[in-house]
C-alpha positions as CSV (number, residue, x, y, z in Angstrom):
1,X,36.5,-14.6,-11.2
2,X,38.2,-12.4,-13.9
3,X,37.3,-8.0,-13.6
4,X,36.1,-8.3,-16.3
5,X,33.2,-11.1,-15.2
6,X,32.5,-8.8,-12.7
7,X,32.2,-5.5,-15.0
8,X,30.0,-7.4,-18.0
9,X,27.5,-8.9,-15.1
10,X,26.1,-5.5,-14.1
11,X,25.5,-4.7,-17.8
12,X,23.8,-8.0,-18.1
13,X,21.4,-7.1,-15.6
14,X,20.4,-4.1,-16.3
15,X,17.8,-5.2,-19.4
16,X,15.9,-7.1,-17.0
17,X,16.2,-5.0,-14.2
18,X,14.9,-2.1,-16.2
19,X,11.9,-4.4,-17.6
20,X,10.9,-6.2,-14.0
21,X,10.5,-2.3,-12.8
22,X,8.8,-0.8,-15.7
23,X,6.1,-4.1,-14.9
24,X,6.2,-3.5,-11.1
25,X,5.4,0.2,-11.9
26,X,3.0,-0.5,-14.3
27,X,0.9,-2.9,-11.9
28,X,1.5,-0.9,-9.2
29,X,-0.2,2.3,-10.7
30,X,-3.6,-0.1,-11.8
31,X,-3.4,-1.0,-7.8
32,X,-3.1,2.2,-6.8
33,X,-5.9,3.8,-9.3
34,X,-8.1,1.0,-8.0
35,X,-7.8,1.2,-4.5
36,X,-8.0,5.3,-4.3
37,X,-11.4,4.5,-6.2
38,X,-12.5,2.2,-3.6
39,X,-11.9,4.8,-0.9
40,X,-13.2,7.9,-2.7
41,X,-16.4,6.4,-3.8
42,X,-19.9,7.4,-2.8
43,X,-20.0,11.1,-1.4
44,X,-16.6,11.6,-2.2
45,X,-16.3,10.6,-5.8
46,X,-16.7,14.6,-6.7
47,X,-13.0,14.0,-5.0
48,X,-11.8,11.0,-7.0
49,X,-9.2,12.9,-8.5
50,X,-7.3,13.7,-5.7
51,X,-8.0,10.3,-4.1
52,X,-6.4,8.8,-7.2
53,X,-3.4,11.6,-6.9
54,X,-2.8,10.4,-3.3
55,X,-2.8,6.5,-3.9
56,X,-0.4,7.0,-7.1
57,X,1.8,9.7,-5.0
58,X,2.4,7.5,-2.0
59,X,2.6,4.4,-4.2
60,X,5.8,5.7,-6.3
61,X,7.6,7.2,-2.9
62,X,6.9,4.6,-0.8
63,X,8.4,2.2,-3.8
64,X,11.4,4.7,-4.4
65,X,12.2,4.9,-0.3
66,X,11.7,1.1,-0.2
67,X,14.9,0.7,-3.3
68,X,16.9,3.2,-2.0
69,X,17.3,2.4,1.7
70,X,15.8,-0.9,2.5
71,X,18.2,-3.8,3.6
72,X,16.8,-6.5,2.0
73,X,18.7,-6.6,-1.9
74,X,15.8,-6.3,-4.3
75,X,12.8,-5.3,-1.8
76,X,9.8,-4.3,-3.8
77,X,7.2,-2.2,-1.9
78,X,3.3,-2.7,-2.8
79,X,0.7,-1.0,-1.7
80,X,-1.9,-3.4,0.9
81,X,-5.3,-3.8,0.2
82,X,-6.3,-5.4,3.3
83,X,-6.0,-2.2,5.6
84,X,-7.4,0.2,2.5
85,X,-10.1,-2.1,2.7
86,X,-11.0,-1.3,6.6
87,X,-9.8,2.3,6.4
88,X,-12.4,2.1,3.7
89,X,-15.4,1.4,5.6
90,X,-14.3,3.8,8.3
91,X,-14.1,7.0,5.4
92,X,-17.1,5.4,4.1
93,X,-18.5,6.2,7.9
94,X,-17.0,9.9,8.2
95,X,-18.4,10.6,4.7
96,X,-22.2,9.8,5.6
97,X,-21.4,11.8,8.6
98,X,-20.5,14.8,7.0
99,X,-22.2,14.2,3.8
100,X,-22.3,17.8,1.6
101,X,-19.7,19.5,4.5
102,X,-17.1,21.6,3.4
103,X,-14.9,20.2,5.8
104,X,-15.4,16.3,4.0
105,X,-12.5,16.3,2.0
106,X,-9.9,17.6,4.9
107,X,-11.3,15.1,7.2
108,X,-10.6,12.5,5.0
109,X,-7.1,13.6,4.1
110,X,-6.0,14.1,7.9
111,X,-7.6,10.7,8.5
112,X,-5.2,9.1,5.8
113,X,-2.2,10.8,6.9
114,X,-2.8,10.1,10.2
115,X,-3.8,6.1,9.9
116,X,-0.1,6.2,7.2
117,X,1.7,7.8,9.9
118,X,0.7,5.9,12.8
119,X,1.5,2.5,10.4
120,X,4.7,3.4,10.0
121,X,5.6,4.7,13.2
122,X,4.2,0.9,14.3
123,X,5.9,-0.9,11.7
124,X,9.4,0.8,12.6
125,X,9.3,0.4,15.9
126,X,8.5,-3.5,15.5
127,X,11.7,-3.5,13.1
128,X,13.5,-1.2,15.3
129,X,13.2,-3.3,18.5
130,X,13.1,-7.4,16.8
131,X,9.3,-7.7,17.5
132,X,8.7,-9.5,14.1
133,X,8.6,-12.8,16.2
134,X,5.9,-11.9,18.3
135,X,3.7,-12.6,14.5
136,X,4.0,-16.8,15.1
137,X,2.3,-16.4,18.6
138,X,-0.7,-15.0,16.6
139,X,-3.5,-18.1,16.3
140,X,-4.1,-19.1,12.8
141,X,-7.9,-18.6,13.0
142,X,-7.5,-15.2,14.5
143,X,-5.6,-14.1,10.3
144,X,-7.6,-16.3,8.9
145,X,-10.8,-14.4,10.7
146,X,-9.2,-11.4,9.6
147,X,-8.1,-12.3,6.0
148,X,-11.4,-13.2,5.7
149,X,-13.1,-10.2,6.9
150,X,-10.8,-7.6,4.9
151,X,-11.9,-9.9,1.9
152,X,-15.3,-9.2,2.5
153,X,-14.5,-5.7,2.9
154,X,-12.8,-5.6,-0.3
155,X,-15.2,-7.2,-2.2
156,X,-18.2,-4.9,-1.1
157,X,-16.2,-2.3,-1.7
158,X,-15.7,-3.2,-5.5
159,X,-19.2,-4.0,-5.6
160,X,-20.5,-0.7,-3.9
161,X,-18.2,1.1,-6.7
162,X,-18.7,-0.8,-9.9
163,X,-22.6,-0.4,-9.2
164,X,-22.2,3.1,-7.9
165,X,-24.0,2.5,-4.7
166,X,-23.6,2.7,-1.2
């Protein structure tokens, strides 16, 4: 291969590089409006805005820390709706707690921070010590239980906010 193949493919590249992210940014934020909706809804909707402020926030850092310093060439990172979907119900349970309490909305936020935290630290230590392998001793019917159940989860959950009901 000539230098000047490898000069002109980087060019090439960055068209559809810049299009593919502008996309993945643009679904991404939908995602992340959505899904800060489903978790400030009911007695927190007075909150909605900064629910939707933290899902968009930790969606674009988590996406720029993912492209910057991940390993894997091309890693995209996406925010999950299967644990925002049981972290919903559990907020949906501290918010009927302390329904109309001034101390709601920090509740909530040191809840988040603390479940994000406690993922990550989880998550790195996995990666950190090779447990990824320890996934394919996992029954199938115990993810599929699961899948299933999140799915549920998510689906009252866009019910229970579309019809503005708890």
């Amino acid at each position: 291969m000539t230098a000047n193949a490898v000069q002109t493919r980087p060019r090439r590249m960055i068209l559809p590089t810049l299009i593919t992210g502008i996309l993945i940014g643009l679904i991404q934020s939908i995602i992340a409006v959505s899904l800060g909706s489903l978790v400030f809804a009911g007695p927190l909707a007075s909150n909605l805005a900064v629910g939707v402020t933290m899902a968009l926030a930790t969606t674009g850092i988590s996406a720029i820390v993912i492209a910057l310093f991940s390993t894997a060439r091309g890693a995209v990172a996406t925010t999950q709706s299967s644990p925002l979907g049981v972290l919903a119900v559990a907020i949906g349970g501290i918010a009927a707690t302390l329904n109309g309490s001034s101390a709601l909305l920090p509740t909530v936020v040191v809840t988040l921070v603390l479940a994000t935290v406690g993922t990550g630290v989880i998550l790195w230590l996995v990666g950190r010590f090779g447990l990824s392998e320890l996934v394919r001793y996992l029954p199938y019917p115990i993810m599929g239980g699961f899948l299933a159940g999140t799915g549920i989860l998510l689906i009252r959950g866009a019910i229970r906010v579309m019809a503005d009901t708890t």
